[in-house]
Every structure is written in structure tokens, then in C-alpha cells.
Amino acid sequence: MVEYHVVSTAVFVIALACGIWTFFILLVQAIGFTQLVRHYSSKPAPAVSSQLKTDDVPHITILRPVKGLEPQLYECLAATFQQEYAKDKLTVYLCIASASDPAYSILQRLLAEYPEFDAKVFVEEEDPNLCGRDGETTNLGPNPKIRNMSRGYREAKGDIIWIIDCNVWVGKGVAGRMVDKLYGIKAGGKRVMPYKFVHLLPLVVDSVGSSVDREMRESLNIKSNSNHQVRSTNSSAYKIASVPDDESSLSTILRTGGGRLEEMFMASSHAKFYTAINTVSVAPCIVGKSNMFRRSHLDHLTSGASPFSPGIDSFSENICEDHLIGNLLWRKKVPGQDKGIRFRNHGLVFGDLAIQPMAGMSMSEYIARRVRWLRVRKWTVILATFVEPGVEPLLCSAYGAFAITTLPWFHSALGIPHTWFALFLVWLFMITSWMTLDSFVYRKLHSGATIELDSNTPSFARTRNEPGRRPLGQWILAWLGRELLALPIWTWAVYGGTTVMWRGKRFRVGLDMRVKEIKSRSVASSHPAKDRKAK
């Protein structure tokens, strides 16, 4: 058997560095796994803030930016109106770019079905600051999501802003529990240190199947046979197409497999690191799916910082606005801190999930989505982006295997030989252990144990008591596919360019984290899956 030996100090130092890195990543995973088991095994306690006297309940303005017909769009948006929170303390602004968007009719339907709420639809094309008689499109930067929400933010009521993407569903007690965390409200009238910013753990559910078709048709009130395709006069309509006849297994994977990979990523690697980083709170780590903060804090910190109005408008020239808003609130003192009032930076509301249903995402769309995410993060969190390949199991396990089969201590104490075959066996053992751990995390998050079930809970969130969302063979293939694609996707994203597609438009991301729209190459999406990359 061919052996290799430590022949130089340089090799020893490299092996030691690999061992330290592997230990660090395993420690982070252990923290994330422990927190996920602790907090996502049962329903969270009912919110305290929603049970206070009406005058003591904080007012929330909910902003929901909408673009196109996302899967289960009606159910996701309706969750806003189904919160167990005082109705007169909720203001709901549904924000959309154009009245010709195919989702506009769903927004109107929601207003009609929930007339008791203080709710409005804001159309960007009718925003007087952007397109009115005295408005100019250049009054804001090119960020389409900020432009979409700008008027809703300017006309917000109360101090709390809750931004939820249109393709996200939340349980009925989430609003109250997020306010509890933000304000430090505890049962029995106790108060603890409040937070500047609170958010939820995101989770993707790939809901490919007949339920997607049925629920979307019901949302649109469209009667159709199984071969009909739902279309709109607007080209960005979400398309529901029947499965091609005699489709091969490979074609099916290429056509719909992207959703399974995204589902796997969000319920394994992403969930562990997201939870761990937010537990130790050494740096901001947020995803802009469901975020809550105080308007007064953000306005104070952004006043005079840009040529635009204070608040979210100040980030209209950036494309990673969720991270930048969170990072600003993390780094800067907010009103009151100069007088001794203490705030914690960010708080993850453990137990609750921001669930995104996904349907029909192809492999190419998944790759494009991940590339966009990485290119946006490349200049906002440079160090984290450039070490990312080393946190993935295939490469990290290789680091660990090299350290274990190279450092003398493992040979003398455990008898591990310095051979390439031993390195392969250790690597294989680490990969298998990693995959097993991910399977526990996946099952925990997709068990539905934390979901407050009622008659309004949509099918994609009803996963309680199922033996497993996916057959073992499919799960393993999805896990392996995600991991095998991770390094090629990262390489292309980091070194292959600086342009991204977002909400049907093409942007170039600069070193200063600002974006410029490439208008000459702007593309109007003919399929909502391309728009979904934006969210």
C-alpha cells in the first residue's frame, strides 16, 4: 500500500490549518444543529404582545412587495390577514409595479375578502414621487424591490415595519412573536433587552404536483381542463403547464430538479449555519424573507446619508438591501442608545419559519438563482463569500481527512496510517456522517412540528406526522446534486462576471455594492421562474 509522509514543515502547517478549519466548521454545525433541535421540535408559545390591552399593542405596517404569479401566491399573501394580532393594529400595504401585472387581480381579491383590515394596494406606476405629475423615475435608484415598496414605507403607520416577500407564508402567531422579540416582551409583564432587528429562518418547500396546479387555478378563479395553460395579457404571468408526454427521467430532473436542490440547501447547510451564526451573534446574517425593525431607527441612521429620502429609499441604488439595512442597524447606535438605553443587535425568532413554496424550478434556474445570490454577496460579505467552498461537505471533509491522515498525533494515538487509501476512507466516513446529520435537520424542519395548524394552513405547510417528505433515494440524489454543484456554481459566480438578473431586468453589481441597470439588455421575463430569482 502506497504511503505518504510528512516531509516538510510546510505540509505539517497546511495539515494543521486544515484540521483547525474542519474543527471550526464542525463546531459551527454542532451549534446550529443543537439550536434547531431545541427550537424547532414543537410549537412556539403564544405571543404576549398580541394579548395586551389594545392601547398597549404596538402598531405594525406590513409591506409585501409583489411581482408576478408566484406559486401559492394567494395563500402566502392571505397569511398576512390571518395573523392572531389586533386588526386595528395592523396596516397592510400590498405593493406592485403595475396594474397590468397578473398578480394585481389577486391583490384586489384579498382587499375584497378582508374589508375589515386597513389595507391598500400601492402601484409603483401611480406613485407621485416616481411617475406622477411632479415625479421622476430618477427620484430613486434602480432597485426594483425598493421602488416597489417606497410609497408603502413613506405612508407607513406606527413605528414597526415588517417586510415580507410575496412568496413567503408565515403562521398565524408570527406577527406577535416577532413583536415580542423586537420589544423584549415576556409573559407576566416582564421586559428584557429589546432588539433593533428581528427575522425568521427561511425554508423552501418544493411543491411540484397537482396541488400547485389546483391551488393556483382556485386563486385565479379559472376553470380549465388539465391541458390548459394559465396565461395573462402580461408576459410575466406564472405559467402552469401539463407534464410533457413520455418525458424521460433525465428531462424531468432538468425541468423540475432545481426546486429540490433549493429545498435541500435551505433545510440543511443554510439552516445550520444561519441558526449558528445568529446564535453566537458575531456578525449580521439575514435573508430578506421576513424582517421587522423600527422605522424611527432606520430613518435616523439614513437621514442625509444619500440623495434620497430617509429609510429604505436610501438603499435604492443597492441590490442587497436586506443585508445592508440589517448591517447598518447592527453597526450604528440608534436613538436612545446615547442616553443609556440598551438594544441587542439582531434576533432570530426561533421556532417560526418563513416558508417559501416553490414549483417547477429547473436546474438551470436554480443555478442562475445561486449565481445571483453569490454575486450580490460577493462585495457585501467578501470574506464569507470567498471561504464558502471550504464550508461545504465535499471540500471540508477533504480538509479534515488530509489533517487526520497527515498529522502525527492521529497516527500515534489512533493508529491511522499515512496512506491515500486511509485518506479516502476518512473522507468517505466524514461525507456519510455529514449527510446523515443533514437528514436529521431536514426531517426536523419539514416535520411541521412548529406549525400552528388550522383551516387556513395551506397544503405545502401541512407536513406534520408524515414519515418523510421525500423517498430516501430521491433525498440522497438531491443532497449529492446540491453538493456536487456547489463548487462549480461558486466558481462561476465569483469569477465569471458581475451581472445579475433581477425581476426581469439585468444589473451590474459594482465594488461599492451599488447596481446599475443595463437597459440595453433589459429582458422582460416570459416565465415567472425567471422573476422568482429575484426573491
Short mmCIF file of C-alpha atoms in Angstrom, two decimals:
data_model
loop_
_atom_site.label_atom_id
_atom_site.label_comp_id
_atom_site.label_asym_id
_atom_site.label_seq_id
_atom_site.Cartn_x
_atom_site.Cartn_y
_atom_site.Cartn_z
CA MET A 1 0.00 0.00 0.00
CA VAL A 2 1.46 3.32 -1.04
CA GLU A 3 2.13 5.63 1.92
CA TYR A 4 2.78 9.34 2.03
CA HIS A 5 4.73 11.01 4.81
CA VAL A 6 5.04 14.47 6.27
CA VAL A 7 8.23 15.54 4.55
CA SER A 8 8.34 19.20 5.39
CA THR A 9 7.21 21.79 7.87
CA ALA A 10 5.06 23.35 5.16
CA VAL A 11 2.99 20.18 4.77
CA PHE A 12 2.58 19.94 8.54
CA VAL A 13 1.42 23.55 8.75
CA ILE A 14 -1.07 23.02 5.92
CA ALA A 15 -2.43 19.87 7.57
CA LEU A 16 -2.73 21.69 10.91
CA ALA A 17 -4.58 24.56 9.24
CA CYS A 18 -6.92 22.09 7.55
CA GLY A 19 -7.58 20.39 10.89
CA ILE A 20 -8.31 23.67 12.69
CA TRP A 21 -10.66 24.80 9.91
CA THR A 22 -12.51 21.48 9.91
CA PHE A 23 -12.90 21.56 13.69
CA PHE A 24 -14.24 25.12 13.48
CA ILE A 25 -16.82 24.23 10.81
CA LEU A 26 -17.93 21.14 12.74
CA LEU A 27 -18.32 23.27 15.88
CA VAL A 28 -20.48 25.77 13.99
CA GLN A 29 -22.60 22.91 12.65
CA ALA A 30 -22.98 21.46 16.13
CA ILE A 31 -24.26 24.81 17.43
CA GLY A 32 -26.72 25.11 14.56
CA PHE A 33 -27.92 21.53 14.89
CA THR A 34 -28.43 21.87 18.66
CA GLN A 35 -30.45 25.06 18.27
CA LEU A 36 -32.59 23.57 15.51
CA VAL A 37 -33.41 20.55 17.67
CA ARG A 38 -34.16 22.75 20.69
CA HIS A 39 -36.39 25.29 18.99
CA TYR A 40 -38.00 23.52 16.02
CA SER A 41 -39.37 20.39 17.72
CA SER A 42 -42.66 21.83 18.99
CA LYS A 43 -45.00 24.76 18.63
CA PRO A 44 -43.68 28.06 19.98
CA ALA A 45 -45.53 29.64 22.90
CA PRO A 46 -48.36 32.07 22.04
CA ALA A 47 -47.31 35.68 21.63
CA VAL A 48 -47.63 38.02 24.57
CA SER A 49 -47.88 41.33 22.70
CA SER A 50 -51.00 40.28 20.80
CA GLN A 51 -52.77 39.64 24.12
CA LEU A 52 -52.07 43.06 25.63
CA LYS A 53 -54.68 45.75 26.03
CA THR A 54 -55.43 47.34 22.67
CA ASP A 55 -53.74 50.62 23.58
CA ASP A 56 -50.56 48.75 24.53
CA VAL A 57 -50.31 46.68 21.35
CA PRO A 58 -47.63 48.10 19.00
CA HIS A 59 -48.86 49.06 15.53
CA ILE A 60 -47.33 47.15 12.58
CA THR A 61 -47.16 48.26 8.97
CA ILE A 62 -46.70 45.21 6.76
CA LEU A 63 -45.10 45.73 3.35
CA ARG A 64 -45.48 42.93 0.82
CA PRO A 65 -43.70 43.60 -2.49
CA VAL A 66 -45.40 41.59 -5.26
CA LYS A 67 -44.12 40.57 -8.69
CA GLY A 68 -45.89 38.06 -10.91
CA LEU A 69 -47.91 34.98 -10.06
CA GLU A 70 -45.74 33.09 -7.61
CA PRO A 71 -46.75 29.54 -6.58
CA GLN A 72 -49.49 29.70 -3.93
CA LEU A 73 -49.38 33.49 -4.08
CA TYR A 74 -52.89 33.88 -2.67
CA GLU A 75 -52.16 31.63 0.33
CA CYS A 76 -48.90 33.43 1.06
CA LEU A 77 -50.47 36.89 0.97
CA ALA A 78 -53.61 35.80 2.82
CA ALA A 79 -51.44 34.73 5.75
CA THR A 80 -50.90 38.44 6.39
CA PHE A 81 -54.61 38.86 7.13
CA GLN A 82 -54.84 35.71 9.24
CA GLN A 83 -52.46 36.81 12.00
CA GLU A 84 -53.59 36.49 15.61
CA TYR A 85 -52.99 40.17 16.22
CA ALA A 86 -55.31 43.09 16.87
CA LYS A 87 -56.78 44.02 13.47
CA ASP A 88 -56.80 47.73 14.25
CA LYS A 89 -53.06 47.50 14.97
CA LEU A 90 -52.21 46.10 11.53
CA THR A 91 -51.76 48.10 8.35
CA VAL A 92 -51.20 46.01 5.22
CA TYR A 93 -49.71 47.54 2.07
CA LEU A 94 -49.56 45.27 -0.97
CA CYS A 95 -47.04 46.83 -3.34
CA ILE A 96 -46.89 46.05 -7.05
CA ALA A 97 -45.11 47.65 -10.00
CA SER A 98 -48.01 47.80 -12.45
CA ALA A 99 -51.75 47.26 -12.57
CA SER A 100 -51.14 45.08 -15.62
CA ASP A 101 -49.15 42.60 -13.52
CA PRO A 102 -51.11 39.30 -13.47
CA ALA A 103 -50.96 39.28 -9.66
CA TYR A 104 -52.95 42.54 -9.45
CA SER A 105 -56.32 40.74 -9.56
CA ILE A 106 -55.29 38.60 -6.58
CA LEU A 107 -54.47 41.72 -4.58
CA GLN A 108 -57.88 43.15 -5.36
CA ARG A 109 -59.49 39.88 -4.32
CA LEU A 110 -57.70 40.00 -0.97
CA LEU A 111 -58.94 43.52 -0.27
CA ALA A 112 -62.48 42.41 -1.06
CA GLU A 113 -62.26 39.34 1.19
CA TYR A 114 -60.76 41.20 4.15
CA PRO A 115 -62.58 44.55 4.18
CA GLU A 116 -62.17 44.92 7.95
CA PHE A 117 -58.41 45.48 7.59
CA ASP A 118 -56.59 48.74 7.00
CA ALA A 119 -55.16 47.54 3.69
CA LYS A 120 -54.26 49.15 0.37
CA VAL A 121 -52.69 48.25 -2.94
CA PHE A 122 -49.91 50.62 -3.97
CA VAL A 123 -48.98 50.61 -7.67
CA GLU A 124 -45.49 51.87 -8.47
CA GLU A 125 -46.65 53.37 -11.77
CA GLU A 126 -49.04 55.56 -9.79
CA ASP A 127 -46.51 56.69 -7.17
CA PRO A 128 -46.46 60.53 -7.36
CA ASN A 129 -42.82 60.52 -6.33
CA LEU A 130 -41.84 58.37 -9.28
CA CYS A 131 -44.39 58.64 -12.05
CA GLY A 132 -46.89 61.33 -11.10
CA ARG A 133 -47.15 64.83 -12.49
CA ASP A 134 -44.26 66.07 -10.36
CA GLY A 135 -42.47 62.75 -10.08
CA GLU A 136 -39.45 61.44 -11.96
CA THR A 137 -38.24 57.89 -12.38
CA THR A 138 -34.79 59.10 -11.31
CA ASN A 139 -36.09 60.07 -7.85
CA LEU A 140 -34.94 56.63 -6.76
CA GLY A 141 -32.19 54.21 -7.69
CA PRO A 142 -32.83 51.16 -9.89
CA ASN A 143 -33.53 48.58 -7.14
CA PRO A 144 -36.96 47.29 -8.24
CA LYS A 145 -37.95 45.96 -4.82
CA ILE A 146 -37.24 49.29 -3.09
CA ARG A 147 -39.06 51.20 -5.83
CA ASN A 148 -41.97 48.82 -5.38
CA MET A 149 -42.21 49.43 -1.60
CA SER A 150 -41.20 53.10 -1.48
CA ARG A 151 -44.67 54.61 -1.21
CA GLY A 152 -45.82 51.99 1.28
CA TYR A 153 -42.87 52.84 3.52
CA ARG A 154 -43.43 56.60 3.21
CA GLU A 155 -47.09 56.21 4.21
CA ALA A 156 -46.49 53.65 6.96
CA LYS A 157 -48.45 53.96 10.19
CA GLY A 158 -46.84 53.38 13.55
CA ASP A 159 -43.16 52.66 14.06
CA ILE A 160 -42.84 48.97 13.24
CA ILE A 161 -42.09 47.95 9.65
CA TRP A 162 -42.48 44.28 8.71
CA ILE A 163 -41.27 43.45 5.20
CA ILE A 164 -42.35 40.02 3.90
CA ASP A 165 -41.67 38.79 0.37
CA CYS A 166 -44.81 37.94 -1.56
CA ASN A 167 -43.77 34.29 -1.98
CA VAL A 168 -43.47 33.64 1.76
CA TRP A 169 -46.07 32.09 4.08
CA VAL A 170 -45.98 32.54 7.86
CA GLY A 171 -48.02 31.02 10.67
CA LYS A 172 -50.80 32.89 12.42
CA GLY A 173 -48.82 33.72 15.58
CA VAL A 174 -45.70 35.04 13.87
CA ALA A 175 -46.52 38.77 13.97
CA GLY A 176 -46.97 38.74 17.73
CA ARG A 177 -43.85 36.69 18.42
CA MET A 178 -41.72 38.94 16.21
CA VAL A 179 -43.00 41.99 18.12
CA ASP A 180 -42.29 40.20 21.41
CA LYS A 181 -38.67 39.71 20.34
CA LEU A 182 -38.28 43.21 18.92
CA TYR A 183 -39.63 44.90 22.07
CA GLY A 184 -38.35 42.40 24.64
CA ILE A 185 -41.84 41.50 25.85
CA LYS A 186 -42.14 38.44 28.07
CA ALA A 187 -45.04 36.68 29.78
CA GLY A 188 -46.20 38.11 33.09
CA GLY A 189 -45.38 41.67 32.14
CA LYS A 190 -41.62 41.08 32.22
CA ARG A 191 -39.34 43.03 29.91
CA VAL A 192 -35.93 42.01 28.63
CA MET A 193 -33.48 43.82 26.39
CA PRO A 194 -35.15 44.67 23.06
CA TYR A 195 -33.66 44.15 19.61
CA LYS A 196 -33.05 46.55 16.74
CA PHE A 197 -33.97 43.98 14.09
CA VAL A 198 -35.68 40.58 14.11
CA HIS A 199 -36.17 37.97 11.40
CA LEU A 200 -37.16 34.36 10.63
CA LEU A 201 -35.42 31.22 9.46
CA PRO A 202 -36.32 30.73 5.76
CA LEU A 203 -37.46 27.35 4.45
CA VAL A 204 -38.26 26.28 0.88
CA VAL A 205 -40.87 23.63 0.08
CA ASP A 206 -40.76 22.25 -3.44
CA SER A 207 -44.44 21.67 -4.10
CA VAL A 208 -44.33 20.23 -7.63
CA GLY A 209 -47.52 18.30 -8.24
CA SER A 210 -51.22 18.56 -8.86
CA SER A 211 -51.77 20.64 -5.72
CA VAL A 212 -49.83 23.52 -7.23
CA ASP A 213 -51.94 23.49 -10.36
CA ARG A 214 -55.18 23.21 -8.40
CA GLU A 215 -54.44 25.90 -5.85
CA MET A 216 -53.22 28.35 -8.46
CA ARG A 217 -56.36 27.86 -10.54
CA GLU A 218 -58.52 28.34 -7.47
CA SER A 219 -56.65 31.55 -6.65
CA LEU A 220 -57.28 32.90 -10.11
CA ASN A 221 -60.86 31.55 -10.27
CA ILE A 222 -60.06 29.99 -13.60
CA LYS A 223 -61.89 26.90 -14.84
CA SER A 224 -59.75 24.88 -17.17
CA ASN A 225 -59.04 21.36 -18.30
CA SER A 226 -55.78 19.58 -17.44
CA ASN A 227 -54.06 20.64 -20.64
CA HIS A 228 -54.89 24.32 -20.34
CA GLN A 229 -52.19 26.86 -19.56
CA VAL A 230 -52.98 29.87 -17.43
CA ARG A 231 -51.75 32.99 -19.14
CA SER A 232 -52.20 36.70 -18.84
CA THR A 233 -52.02 39.59 -21.23
CA ASN A 234 -48.86 40.43 -19.32
CA SER A 235 -45.90 38.27 -20.37
CA SER A 236 -44.68 37.78 -16.80
CA ALA A 237 -47.64 35.61 -15.84
CA TYR A 238 -46.93 32.41 -13.97
CA LYS A 239 -47.43 29.53 -16.38
CA ILE A 240 -48.94 26.22 -15.35
CA ALA A 241 -48.24 23.62 -17.99
CA SER A 242 -49.11 19.94 -18.11
CA VAL A 243 -46.27 17.43 -17.86
CA PRO A 244 -44.89 16.56 -21.30
CA ASP A 245 -45.91 13.15 -22.59
CA ASP A 246 -43.28 10.38 -22.50
CA GLU A 247 -40.81 12.59 -20.67
CA SER A 248 -37.59 10.84 -19.70
CA SER A 249 -36.33 10.80 -16.11
CA LEU A 250 -33.39 12.99 -17.05
CA SER A 251 -35.65 15.55 -18.72
CA THR A 252 -37.89 15.60 -15.65
CA ILE A 253 -34.89 16.24 -13.40
CA LEU A 254 -33.63 19.04 -15.63
CA ARG A 255 -37.12 20.58 -15.84
CA THR A 256 -38.08 20.45 -12.16
CA GLY A 257 -35.00 19.37 -10.19
CA GLY A 258 -33.91 22.89 -9.28
CA GLY A 259 -36.67 23.18 -6.70
CA ARG A 260 -35.49 20.02 -4.93
CA LEU A 261 -31.93 21.36 -4.75
CA GLU A 262 -33.10 24.69 -3.35
CA GLU A 263 -35.30 22.88 -0.84
CA MET A 264 -32.32 20.76 0.21
CA PHE A 265 -29.97 23.71 0.57
CA MET A 266 -32.33 25.76 2.73
CA ALA A 267 -33.18 22.81 5.03
CA SER A 268 -29.63 21.58 5.55
CA SER A 269 -26.47 23.63 5.04
CA HIS A 270 -28.13 27.04 5.09
CA ALA A 271 -30.32 26.29 8.12
CA LYS A 272 -27.40 25.08 10.25
CA PHE A 273 -25.10 28.00 9.52
CA TYR A 274 -27.89 30.59 9.61
CA THR A 275 -29.02 29.39 13.04
CA ALA A 276 -25.49 29.05 14.41
CA ILE A 277 -24.33 32.50 13.32
CA ASN A 278 -27.47 34.09 14.73
CA THR A 279 -26.92 32.21 17.99
CA VAL A 280 -23.38 33.43 18.62
CA SER A 281 -24.20 36.85 17.08
CA VAL A 282 -20.68 37.67 15.95
CA ALA A 283 -21.87 39.21 12.69
CA PRO A 284 -25.13 40.04 10.91
CA CYS A 285 -26.59 37.11 9.00
CA ILE A 286 -30.03 37.70 7.49
CA VAL A 287 -32.13 36.81 4.48
CA GLY A 288 -34.74 39.30 3.31
CA LYS A 289 -37.76 37.00 3.51
CA SER A 290 -39.39 38.27 6.71
CA ASN A 291 -37.70 41.14 8.55
CA MET A 292 -39.01 43.55 11.20
CA PHE A 293 -37.47 46.77 12.52
CA ARG A 294 -38.40 50.26 13.72
CA ARG A 295 -38.90 52.95 11.12
CA SER A 296 -37.63 55.63 13.50
CA HIS A 297 -34.30 53.82 13.86
CA LEU A 298 -33.72 53.40 10.13
CA ASP A 299 -34.83 56.95 9.31
CA HIS A 300 -32.46 58.37 11.90
CA LEU A 301 -29.48 56.39 10.61
CA THR A 302 -30.11 57.18 6.94
CA SER A 303 -31.06 60.86 7.24
CA GLY A 304 -28.72 62.79 4.94
CA ALA A 305 -26.80 59.64 4.00
CA SER A 306 -28.00 59.67 0.38
CA PRO A 307 -29.77 61.99 -2.06
CA PHE A 308 -32.97 60.03 -1.44
CA SER A 309 -35.49 60.13 1.37
CA PRO A 310 -34.51 58.54 4.71
CA GLY A 311 -35.43 54.91 5.23
CA ILE A 312 -35.49 52.17 2.64
CA ASP A 313 -35.19 54.69 -0.23
CA SER A 314 -31.57 55.24 0.83
CA PHE A 315 -30.79 51.70 -0.38
CA SER A 316 -32.41 52.04 -3.80
CA GLU A 317 -29.01 52.08 -5.52
CA ASN A 318 -28.06 48.76 -3.94
CA ILE A 319 -29.26 45.28 -4.73
CA CYS A 320 -28.60 43.61 -1.37
CA GLU A 321 -30.82 45.97 0.60
CA ASP A 322 -31.85 43.42 3.24
CA HIS A 323 -28.25 42.80 4.30
CA LEU A 324 -27.33 46.48 4.16
CA ILE A 325 -30.31 47.55 6.28
CA GLY A 326 -29.53 44.87 8.84
CA ASN A 327 -25.83 45.68 8.80
CA LEU A 328 -26.49 49.39 9.36
CA LEU A 329 -28.75 48.69 12.33
CA TRP A 330 -26.14 46.24 13.64
CA ARG A 331 -23.21 48.68 13.48
CA LYS A 332 -24.75 52.02 14.42
CA LYS A 333 -26.27 53.36 17.59
CA VAL A 334 -29.99 54.02 17.34
CA PRO A 335 -31.97 56.76 19.12
CA GLY A 336 -31.92 56.17 22.86
CA GLN A 337 -28.60 54.34 22.99
CA ASP A 338 -26.77 57.62 23.53
CA LYS A 339 -28.91 58.04 26.66
CA GLY A 340 -28.11 54.64 28.07
CA ILE A 341 -31.00 52.63 26.60
CA ARG A 342 -29.63 49.24 25.57
CA PHE A 343 -30.57 47.24 22.48
CA ARG A 344 -29.42 43.90 21.19
CA ASN A 345 -28.47 43.91 17.52
CA HIS A 346 -30.33 41.12 15.68
CA GLY A 347 -32.73 38.49 16.94
CA LEU A 348 -33.76 35.31 15.15
CA VAL A 349 -37.30 34.40 16.23
CA PHE A 350 -36.64 30.75 16.99
CA GLY A 351 -39.40 28.26 16.23
CA ASP A 352 -41.13 30.21 13.47
CA LEU A 353 -40.42 29.76 9.76
CA ALA A 354 -40.69 31.89 6.65
CA ILE A 355 -41.89 29.18 4.26
CA GLN A 356 -41.49 29.70 0.52
CA PRO A 357 -43.41 27.29 -1.73
CA MET A 358 -41.63 26.60 -4.99
CA ALA A 359 -42.81 24.84 -8.13
CA GLY A 360 -41.32 23.98 -11.48
CA MET A 361 -37.84 25.42 -10.94
CA SER A 362 -35.48 23.90 -13.49
CA MET A 363 -31.86 23.04 -12.88
CA SER A 364 -30.71 25.99 -14.98
CA GLU A 365 -32.95 28.34 -12.99
CA TYR A 366 -31.55 27.00 -9.73
CA ILE A 367 -28.00 27.60 -10.93
CA ALA A 368 -28.89 31.13 -12.04
CA ARG A 369 -30.54 31.81 -8.68
CA ARG A 370 -27.48 30.69 -6.73
CA VAL A 371 -25.16 32.66 -9.03
CA ARG A 372 -27.23 35.79 -8.46
CA TRP A 373 -27.15 35.29 -4.70
CA LEU A 374 -23.37 34.82 -4.65
CA ARG A 375 -22.63 37.75 -6.94
CA VAL A 376 -24.74 40.04 -4.79
CA ARG A 377 -22.98 38.83 -1.62
CA LYS A 378 -19.52 38.92 -3.19
CA TRP A 379 -18.93 42.58 -2.36
CA THR A 380 -21.14 42.82 0.74
CA VAL A 381 -19.58 39.97 2.75
CA ILE A 382 -16.32 39.38 0.91
CA LEU A 383 -14.59 37.11 3.42
CA ALA A 384 -17.62 34.86 3.96
CA THR A 385 -18.12 34.52 0.21
CA PHE A 386 -14.53 33.62 -0.56
CA VAL A 387 -14.26 30.94 2.15
CA GLU A 388 -17.66 29.46 1.30
CA PRO A 389 -16.34 26.43 -0.67
CA GLY A 390 -14.50 25.36 2.47
CA VAL A 391 -17.71 25.05 4.48
CA GLU A 392 -19.29 22.60 2.05
CA PRO A 393 -19.05 18.90 2.99
CA LEU A 394 -17.08 17.59 0.00
CA LEU A 395 -14.21 20.04 0.35
CA CYS A 396 -14.33 20.46 4.12
CA SER A 397 -14.26 16.69 4.58
CA ALA A 398 -11.23 16.55 2.30
CA TYR A 399 -9.50 19.10 4.54
CA GLY A 400 -10.36 17.01 7.59
CA ALA A 401 -9.27 13.75 6.01
CA PHE A 402 -5.94 15.26 4.97
CA ALA A 403 -5.34 16.55 8.51
CA ILE A 404 -6.27 13.26 10.17
CA THR A 405 -4.07 11.15 7.88
CA THR A 406 -1.15 13.59 7.93
CA LEU A 407 -0.73 14.94 11.47
CA PRO A 408 1.47 12.60 13.60
CA TRP A 409 -0.85 12.65 16.63
CA PHE A 410 -3.64 10.77 14.82
CA HIS A 411 -1.18 8.09 13.72
CA SER A 412 0.38 7.60 17.15
CA ALA A 413 -2.84 7.86 19.20
CA LEU A 414 -5.38 6.26 16.88
CA GLY A 415 -3.21 4.22 14.56
CA ILE A 416 -4.50 5.95 11.42
CA PRO A 417 -2.00 5.20 8.64
CA HIS A 418 -0.46 7.86 6.41
CA THR A 419 -1.90 6.38 3.20
CA TRP A 420 -4.01 7.70 0.36
CA PHE A 421 -6.45 4.84 0.90
CA ALA A 422 -6.87 5.84 4.54
CA LEU A 423 -7.44 9.43 3.43
CA PHE A 424 -10.20 8.23 1.08
CA LEU A 425 -11.86 6.13 3.80
CA VAL A 426 -11.80 9.01 6.31
CA TRP A 427 -13.18 11.38 3.67
CA LEU A 428 -15.98 8.90 2.84
CA PHE A 429 -16.80 8.46 6.54
CA MET A 430 -17.00 12.23 7.06
CA ILE A 431 -19.19 12.69 4.00
CA THR A 432 -21.58 9.97 5.15
CA SER A 433 -21.75 11.41 8.67
CA TRP A 434 -22.36 14.88 7.27
CA MET A 435 -25.18 13.63 5.06
CA THR A 436 -26.74 11.76 7.99
CA LEU A 437 -26.70 14.90 10.11
CA ASP A 438 -28.31 16.86 7.26
CA SER A 439 -31.05 14.24 7.01
CA PHE A 440 -31.97 14.84 10.67
CA VAL A 441 -32.02 18.61 10.13
CA TYR A 442 -34.14 18.25 7.00
CA ARG A 443 -36.67 15.99 8.72
CA LYS A 444 -36.84 18.27 11.72
CA LEU A 445 -37.62 21.39 9.70
CA HIS A 446 -40.03 19.63 7.33
CA SER A 447 -41.86 17.81 10.10
CA GLY A 448 -44.20 20.76 10.56
CA ALA A 449 -43.82 20.42 14.34
CA THR A 450 -43.78 24.20 14.84
CA ILE A 451 -46.70 24.99 12.51
CA GLU A 452 -49.91 26.18 14.17
CA LEU A 453 -52.36 24.20 12.07
CA ASP A 454 -55.85 25.49 11.33
CA SER A 455 -58.28 25.56 8.43
CA ASN A 456 -56.24 28.27 6.70
CA THR A 457 -52.97 26.32 6.71
CA PRO A 458 -52.09 25.55 3.05
CA SER A 459 -51.11 22.08 1.91
CA PHE A 460 -47.42 22.85 1.47
CA ALA A 461 -47.16 23.72 5.18
CA ARG A 462 -49.12 20.65 6.35
CA THR A 463 -46.23 18.22 6.81
CA ARG A 464 -46.84 17.08 10.40
CA ASN A 465 -46.69 13.32 11.08
CA GLU A 466 -45.53 12.44 7.58
CA PRO A 467 -42.86 9.72 7.61
CA GLY A 468 -40.70 11.83 5.33
CA ARG A 469 -41.26 14.43 2.69
CA ARG A 470 -39.08 12.62 0.15
CA PRO A 471 -38.21 8.96 -0.52
CA LEU A 472 -34.68 8.18 0.70
CA GLY A 473 -33.31 7.63 -2.80
CA GLN A 474 -34.62 10.97 -4.04
CA TRP A 475 -33.34 12.70 -0.93
CA ILE A 476 -29.82 11.33 -1.36
CA LEU A 477 -29.76 12.29 -5.04
CA ALA A 478 -30.86 15.82 -4.17
CA TRP A 479 -28.21 16.07 -1.45
CA LEU A 480 -25.45 14.82 -3.73
CA GLY A 481 -26.62 17.03 -6.60
CA ARG A 482 -26.60 20.11 -4.40
CA GLU A 483 -23.12 19.38 -3.08
CA LEU A 484 -21.59 18.45 -6.43
CA LEU A 485 -22.87 21.67 -8.00
CA ALA A 486 -21.81 23.91 -5.10
CA LEU A 487 -18.18 24.46 -6.14
CA PRO A 488 -18.80 24.92 -9.91
CA ILE A 489 -21.60 27.41 -9.15
CA TRP A 490 -19.40 29.31 -6.70
CA THR A 491 -16.54 29.45 -9.20
CA TRP A 492 -18.74 30.78 -11.98
CA ALA A 493 -20.45 33.29 -9.69
CA VAL A 494 -17.27 34.71 -8.20
CA TYR A 495 -15.01 34.69 -11.23
CA GLY A 496 -17.46 34.63 -14.14
CA GLY A 497 -18.81 38.17 -14.08
CA THR A 498 -20.69 40.84 -12.13
CA THR A 499 -24.10 40.90 -13.83
CA VAL A 500 -27.30 39.52 -12.34
CA MET A 501 -30.91 39.14 -13.44
CA TRP A 502 -33.48 40.50 -11.00
CA ARG A 503 -37.22 40.93 -11.54
CA GLY A 504 -36.84 40.64 -15.30
CA LYS A 505 -34.04 43.22 -15.51
CA ARG A 506 -30.30 42.93 -15.83
CA PHE A 507 -27.98 44.73 -13.41
CA ARG A 508 -24.24 45.15 -12.96
CA VAL A 509 -23.00 44.96 -9.37
CA GLY A 510 -20.14 47.34 -8.56
CA LEU A 511 -17.37 47.16 -6.00
CA ASP A 512 -19.21 49.80 -3.96
CA MET A 513 -22.22 47.44 -3.76
CA ARG A 514 -24.26 49.75 -5.98
CA VAL A 515 -26.02 48.44 -9.05
CA LYS A 516 -26.67 49.90 -12.45
CA GLU A 517 -29.40 48.66 -14.72
CA ILE A 518 -28.19 47.50 -18.13
CA LYS A 519 -31.14 48.91 -20.03
CA SER A 520 -29.96 47.94 -23.48
CA ARG A 521 -30.12 44.30 -22.42
CA SER A 522 -33.15 44.52 -20.16
CA VAL A 523 -35.26 41.45 -20.60
CA ALA A 524 -38.96 41.12 -19.89
CA SER A 525 -39.42 37.69 -18.43
CA SER A 526 -41.85 35.41 -20.17
CA HIS A 527 -41.78 32.89 -17.34
CA PRO A 528 -42.20 33.69 -13.65
CA ALA A 529 -39.45 31.31 -12.69
CA LYS A 530 -37.03 33.93 -14.02
CA ASP A 531 -38.72 36.51 -11.84
CA ARG A 532 -38.52 34.13 -8.89
CA LYS A 533 -34.74 34.51 -8.95
CA ALA A 534 -35.33 37.99 -7.66
CA LYS A 535 -37.00 36.92 -4.46
#
